[in-house]
CSV table of C-alpha atoms in Angstrom, one decimal:
chain,number,residue,atom,x,y,z
A,1,MET,CA,0.0,0.0,0.0
A,2,ARG,CA,2.9,2.3,0.8
A,3,CYS,CA,4.3,1.8,-2.7
A,4,GLU,CA,1.0,2.3,-4.5
A,5,THR,CA,0.3,5.4,-2.5
A,6,ILE,CA,3.6,7.0,-3.5
A,7,LEU,CA,2.9,6.4,-7.2
A,8,VAL,CA,-0.8,7.4,-7.1
A,9,GLU,CA,-0.3,10.5,-5.1
A,10,SER,CA,2.7,11.7,-7.1
A,11,SER,CA,0.8,11.1,-10.3
A,12,HIS,CA,-1.5,13.9,-9.3
A,13,ALA,CA,1.3,16.5,-9.1
A,14,GLU,CA,-0.2,18.6,-11.9
A,15,GLY,CA,2.5,20.5,-13.9
A,16,GLU,CA,5.3,18.3,-12.6
A,17,TRP,CA,7.3,15.8,-14.7
A,18,SER,CA,7.4,13.6,-11.6
A,19,GLY,CA,3.7,13.1,-12.1
A,20,ILE,CA,4.2,11.9,-15.6
A,21,HIS,CA,6.9,9.5,-14.5
A,22,ALA,CA,4.6,8.2,-11.7
A,23,ALA,CA,1.8,7.7,-14.3
A,24,GLU,CA,4.1,5.7,-16.6
A,25,TYR,CA,5.2,3.5,-13.7
A,26,LEU,CA,1.5,2.8,-13.0
A,27,ILE,CA,0.9,2.0,-16.7
A,28,ARG,CA,3.7,-0.6,-16.6
A,29,LEU,CA,2.2,-2.1,-13.5
A,30,ASN,CA,-1.1,-2.6,-15.4
A,31,GLU,CA,-2.7,0.2,-13.3
A,32,SER,CA,-3.7,2.4,-16.2
A,33,PRO,CA,-7.1,3.4,-14.7
A,34,LYS,CA,-5.1,5.1,-11.8
A,35,ALA,CA,-3.0,7.0,-14.4
A,36,LEU,CA,-6.1,8.0,-16.3
A,37,ALA,CA,-7.8,9.4,-13.2
A,38,ALA,CA,-4.9,11.9,-12.8
A,39,PHE,CA,-4.4,12.7,-16.5
A,40,ARG,CA,-7.8,12.7,-18.3
A,41,PRO,CA,-8.7,16.0,-16.6
A,42,LEU,CA,-5.5,17.5,-18.2
A,43,ALA,CA,-6.2,16.3,-21.7
A,44,GLU,CA,-6.7,19.8,-23.1
A,45,CYS,CA,-3.5,21.1,-21.5
A,46,MET,CA,-1.7,23.4,-24.0
A,47,THR,CA,1.3,24.3,-21.8
A,48,PRO,CA,4.4,23.7,-24.0
A,49,GLN,CA,6.6,20.8,-23.0
A,50,TYR,CA,4.3,19.6,-20.2
A,51,ARG,CA,1.4,19.0,-22.7
A,52,ILE,CA,3.6,16.5,-24.5
A,53,GLY,CA,4.0,14.5,-21.3
A,54,VAL,CA,0.3,14.5,-20.7
A,55,TRP,CA,-0.5,13.3,-24.1
A,56,ARG,CA,2.2,10.6,-23.9
A,57,VAL,CA,0.6,9.3,-20.7
A,58,LEU,CA,-2.8,9.2,-22.3
A,59,ALA,CA,-1.5,7.6,-25.5
A,60,GLN,CA,-0.3,4.7,-23.3
A,61,ALA,CA,-3.2,4.6,-20.8
A,62,GLU,CA,-6.3,5.0,-22.8
A,63,PRO,CA,-8.0,1.6,-23.5
A,64,ALA,CA,-9.6,2.4,-26.8
A,65,PRO,CA,-7.3,2.3,-29.9
A,66,GLN,CA,-8.9,5.4,-31.4
A,67,ASP,CA,-8.2,7.4,-28.2
A,68,LYS,CA,-4.6,6.2,-28.1
A,69,ALA,CA,-4.2,7.3,-31.8
A,70,ARG,CA,-5.8,10.7,-31.0
A,71,TYR,CA,-3.1,11.6,-28.5
A,72,ILE,CA,-0.4,10.3,-30.7
A,73,GLU,CA,-1.6,12.6,-33.4
A,74,LYS,CA,-1.6,15.5,-31.0
A,75,ILE,CA,2.1,14.9,-30.3
A,76,ARG,CA,2.8,14.4,-34.0
A,77,SER,CA,1.1,17.7,-34.8
A,78,VAL,CA,3.7,19.5,-32.6
A,79,LEU,CA,6.5,17.8,-34.4
A,80,LEU,CA,5.1,18.9,-37.7
A,81,ASP,CA,4.8,22.5,-36.5
A,82,ASP,CA,8.2,24.2,-37.1
A,83,THR,CA,7.1,27.1,-34.8
A,84,ALA,CA,6.3,24.9,-31.8
A,85,ASP,CA,8.4,25.5,-28.7
A,86,ASP,CA,8.2,21.9,-27.7
A,87,ARG,CA,9.0,20.2,-31.0
A,88,LEU,CA,12.0,18.5,-29.4
A,89,HIS,CA,9.8,17.0,-26.7
A,90,ALA,CA,7.4,15.8,-29.3
A,91,LEU,CA,10.2,14.1,-31.2
A,92,GLU,CA,11.4,12.4,-28.0
A,93,SER,CA,8.0,11.2,-27.0
A,94,LEU,CA,7.2,9.7,-30.4
A,95,ALA,CA,10.5,7.8,-30.2
A,96,LYS,CA,9.7,6.6,-26.6
A,97,LEU,CA,6.2,5.5,-27.8
A,98,HIS,CA,7.8,3.7,-30.8
A,99,VAL,CA,5.5,5.5,-33.2
A,100,SER,CA,6.1,4.8,-36.9
A,101,ILE,CA,6.8,7.6,-39.3
A,102,GLU,CA,3.7,8.0,-41.3
A,103,ALA,CA,2.4,11.6,-41.7
A,104,PRO,CA,3.1,13.4,-45.0
A,105,GLY,CA,6.4,15.3,-44.7
A,106,GLU,CA,7.3,13.6,-41.4
A,107,LEU,CA,10.1,11.5,-42.7
A,108,GLU,CA,11.7,14.6,-44.3
A,109,ILE,CA,11.5,16.5,-41.0
A,110,VAL,CA,13.0,13.6,-39.0
A,111,GLU,CA,15.8,13.1,-41.6
A,112,ARG,CA,16.6,16.8,-41.6
A,113,LEU,CA,16.8,16.9,-37.8
A,114,ALA,CA,19.0,13.8,-37.7
A,115,ASP,CA,21.3,15.3,-40.3
A,116,SER,CA,21.6,18.6,-38.4
A,117,ALA,CA,24.8,18.6,-36.4
A,118,ASP,CA,23.6,21.7,-34.5
A,119,TYR,CA,20.2,20.4,-33.5
A,120,PRO,CA,20.0,19.7,-29.7
A,121,GLY,CA,17.5,16.9,-30.1
A,122,ARG,CA,19.5,15.1,-32.9
A,123,SER,CA,19.7,11.9,-30.9
A,124,PHE,CA,15.9,11.5,-30.8
A,125,ALA,CA,15.7,12.0,-34.5
A,126,ILE,CA,18.3,9.4,-35.1
A,127,TRP,CA,16.5,7.1,-32.7
A,128,ARG,CA,13.3,7.3,-34.7
A,129,LEU,CA,15.1,6.6,-37.9
A,130,MET,CA,16.8,3.6,-36.2
A,131,GLN,CA,13.4,2.3,-35.2
A,132,ALA,CA,12.3,2.5,-38.8
A,133,LYS,CA,15.4,0.9,-40.3
A,134,PRO,CA,18.5,0.4,-38.1
A,135,THR,CA,21.8,0.8,-39.9
A,136,PRO,CA,25.5,1.0,-38.8
A,137,LYS,CA,25.7,4.6,-40.1
A,138,LEU,CA,22.8,5.7,-37.8
A,139,LEU,CA,24.4,4.0,-34.8
A,140,ASP,CA,27.7,5.7,-35.6
A,141,LEU,CA,26.0,9.1,-35.8
A,142,LEU,CA,24.5,8.4,-32.3
A,143,MET,CA,27.9,7.5,-30.9
A,144,ASP,CA,29.3,10.7,-32.4
A,145,GLU,CA,26.8,12.7,-30.4
A,146,LEU,CA,28.8,11.6,-27.3
A,147,LYS,CA,31.8,13.6,-28.6
A,148,THR,CA,30.0,16.9,-28.5
A,149,GLU,CA,30.9,19.4,-25.7
A,150,ASP,CA,27.2,19.9,-24.8
A,151,ASP,CA,26.5,17.7,-21.8
A,152,VAL,CA,22.7,17.7,-22.4
A,153,ARG,CA,23.2,16.4,-25.9
A,154,ARG,CA,25.6,13.8,-24.6
A,155,LEU,CA,23.1,12.8,-22.0
A,156,ARG,CA,20.4,12.4,-24.7
A,157,ALA,CA,22.7,10.3,-26.8
A,158,ALA,CA,23.6,8.1,-23.9
A,159,PHE,CA,20.0,7.7,-22.9
A,160,VAL,CA,19.0,6.5,-26.4
A,161,LEU,CA,22.0,4.1,-26.5
A,162,GLY,CA,20.8,2.7,-23.2
A,163,GLN,CA,17.4,2.0,-24.8
A,164,TRP,CA,18.9,0.4,-27.9
A,165,LYS,CA,19.6,-3.3,-27.4
A,166,PRO,CA,21.6,-5.2,-28.2
A,167,LEU,CA,24.5,-2.9,-29.0
A,168,PRO,CA,27.5,-4.2,-31.0
A,169,ALA,CA,30.2,-5.4,-28.7
A,170,ALA,CA,32.7,-2.8,-30.0
A,171,ASP,CA,30.3,0.1,-29.2
A,172,GLN,CA,29.5,-1.3,-25.7
A,173,ALA,CA,33.2,-1.5,-25.0
A,174,LYS,CA,33.6,2.1,-26.0
A,175,LEU,CA,30.7,3.0,-23.7
A,176,ARG,CA,32.4,1.2,-20.8
A,177,GLN,CA,35.5,3.2,-21.4
A,178,LEU,CA,33.6,6.4,-21.6
A,179,SER,CA,31.7,5.6,-18.4
A,180,ALA,CA,34.9,4.8,-16.5
A,181,SER,CA,36.4,8.1,-17.5
A,182,GLU,CA,33.3,10.3,-16.9
A,183,PRO,CA,33.2,12.3,-13.7
A,184,LEU,CA,30.7,10.7,-11.2
A,185,GLU,CA,29.1,14.2,-10.7
A,186,SER,CA,28.5,14.6,-14.4
A,187,ILE,CA,24.8,14.6,-15.5
A,188,VAL,CA,25.9,12.2,-18.3
A,189,PHE,CA,27.5,9.6,-16.1
A,190,PRO,CA,24.5,7.5,-15.0
A,191,TYR,CA,23.2,7.3,-18.6
A,192,LEU,CA,26.6,6.3,-19.9
A,193,ALA,CA,26.7,3.6,-17.2
A,194,ILE,CA,23.3,2.2,-18.2
A,195,ALA,CA,24.2,2.3,-21.9
A,196,ALA,CA,27.4,0.4,-21.0
A,197,GLY,CA,25.5,-2.7,-20.1
A,198,GLN,CA,23.8,-4.5,-17.3
A,199,GLY,CA,27.0,-5.0,-15.3
A,200,GLU,CA,27.5,-1.3,-15.1
A,201,THR,CA,23.8,-0.7,-14.4
A,202,LYS,CA,23.9,-3.1,-11.4
A,203,ARG,CA,26.9,-1.3,-10.0
A,204,LEU,CA,25.0,2.0,-10.5
A,205,ALA,CA,22.1,0.5,-8.5
A,206,GLU,CA,24.5,0.3,-5.5
A,207,SER,CA,25.4,4.0,-5.7
A,208,LYS,CA,25.0,6.3,-2.7
A,209,ASN,CA,23.7,8.9,-5.2
A,210,ALA,CA,20.0,8.6,-4.9
A,211,ALA,CA,19.4,10.0,-8.5
A,212,HIS,CA,21.8,7.4,-10.0
A,213,ARG,CA,20.2,4.6,-8.0
A,214,ALA,CA,16.7,5.6,-9.0
A,215,LEU,CA,17.7,5.5,-12.7
A,216,ALA,CA,19.3,2.1,-12.3
A,217,LEU,CA,16.4,0.6,-10.3
A,218,LYS,CA,14.0,1.6,-13.1
A,219,GLU,CA,16.1,0.2,-15.9
A,220,LEU,CA,16.9,-3.1,-14.2
A,221,THR,CA,13.2,-3.6,-13.2
A,222,ILE,CA,12.1,-2.9,-16.8
A,223,GLU,CA,14.6,-5.5,-18.0
A,224,GLY,CA,13.3,-8.0,-15.5
A,225,SER,CA,16.5,-8.2,-13.5
A,226,ALA,CA,16.6,-8.8,-9.7
A,227,VAL,CA,17.1,-5.6,-7.7
A,228,LYS,CA,17.7,-5.0,-4.0
A,229,VAL,CA,15.4,-2.4,-2.4
A,230,ASP,CA,15.7,-1.3,1.2
A,231,PRO,CA,12.2,0.0,2.0
A,232,ALA,CA,13.4,1.7,5.2
A,233,VAL,CA,15.8,3.8,3.1
A,234,ASP,CA,14.4,3.9,-0.4
A,235,LEU,CA,10.8,4.7,0.7
A,236,ALA,CA,11.7,7.0,3.5
A,237,ASP,CA,9.8,10.3,3.6
A,238,ASP,CA,13.1,12.2,3.3
A,239,ALA,CA,14.3,10.2,0.3
A,240,PRO,CA,14.1,12.0,-3.1
A,241,LEU,CA,10.8,11.4,-4.9
A,242,ALA,CA,12.5,9.9,-7.9
A,243,LEU,CA,14.1,7.2,-5.7
A,244,ARG,CA,10.8,6.5,-3.9
A,245,GLN,CA,9.0,6.1,-7.2
A,246,ALA,CA,11.6,3.8,-8.7
A,247,ALA,CA,11.8,1.7,-5.5
A,248,SER,CA,8.0,1.5,-5.4
A,249,PHE,CA,7.9,0.4,-9.0
A,250,ALA,CA,10.6,-2.3,-8.4
A,251,LEU,CA,8.8,-3.7,-5.3
A,252,LEU,CA,5.4,-3.8,-7.0
A,253,MET,CA,6.8,-5.5,-10.1
A,254,LYS,CA,8.0,-8.3,-7.8
A,255,ARG,CA,4.4,-9.1,-6.9
A,256,PRO,CA,2.4,-9.3,-10.2
A,257,ASN,CA,0.0,-11.9,-8.9
A,258,GLU,CA,-1.1,-9.9,-5.9
A,259,THR,CA,-1.4,-6.8,-8.1
A,260,ALA,CA,-3.6,-8.7,-10.6
A,261,ASP,CA,-5.8,-10.1,-7.7
A,262,ALA,CA,-6.2,-6.6,-6.3
A,263,ASN,CA,-7.6,-5.4,-9.6
């Protein structure tokens, strides 16, 4: 009950990305109705950036295919609008949702963004092209993003590489080297560690850094790997919300039968 309460209550944090993350944990736990209770009232949200997260939740949680498609099209419409402030967020969410490239002109836009060395969301454009047709050239472009001096761009590239599995052994070896040389306080470090493979992710899960541990717990749980959670520490009121959410998700995923019975 403690775990479920953490996720349900934080999913109602309107305007906060922590609420979106909580809702997506609930969806993975087959608790979509609880996510819908928090996000259906926000369906008409037009606040740039945050609206993309709202529609992403609804695209996953709505039971009817036509409703899922409606929210996907809302996100896609932002990508197709070259004046939208949250175009990058739309590109990222379409990749996270594994949405195929279908709309007229969409492929041209994604290819142009993937080819643009200056575009801050280039990794997400490359990711969408890889989902459509993975090639060694696209993977090389993604690896090249790790060479930029912009830490946010490097973080995005590392995140995408962490979602793309299996990676060629040579690329994974490079990622292990990069992870080993990355400063622990760098915002890129935990994403590089996750991209470097399960061994590095498991070590990250033992980190004293709560943010790093939360990321590792989430990834390992999604992969179906065993994780160690200390409820007294990870669910404590003074623990960061991201850690409490990830720990709650990990603990609830260990008990699918009880969750199913409760529904």
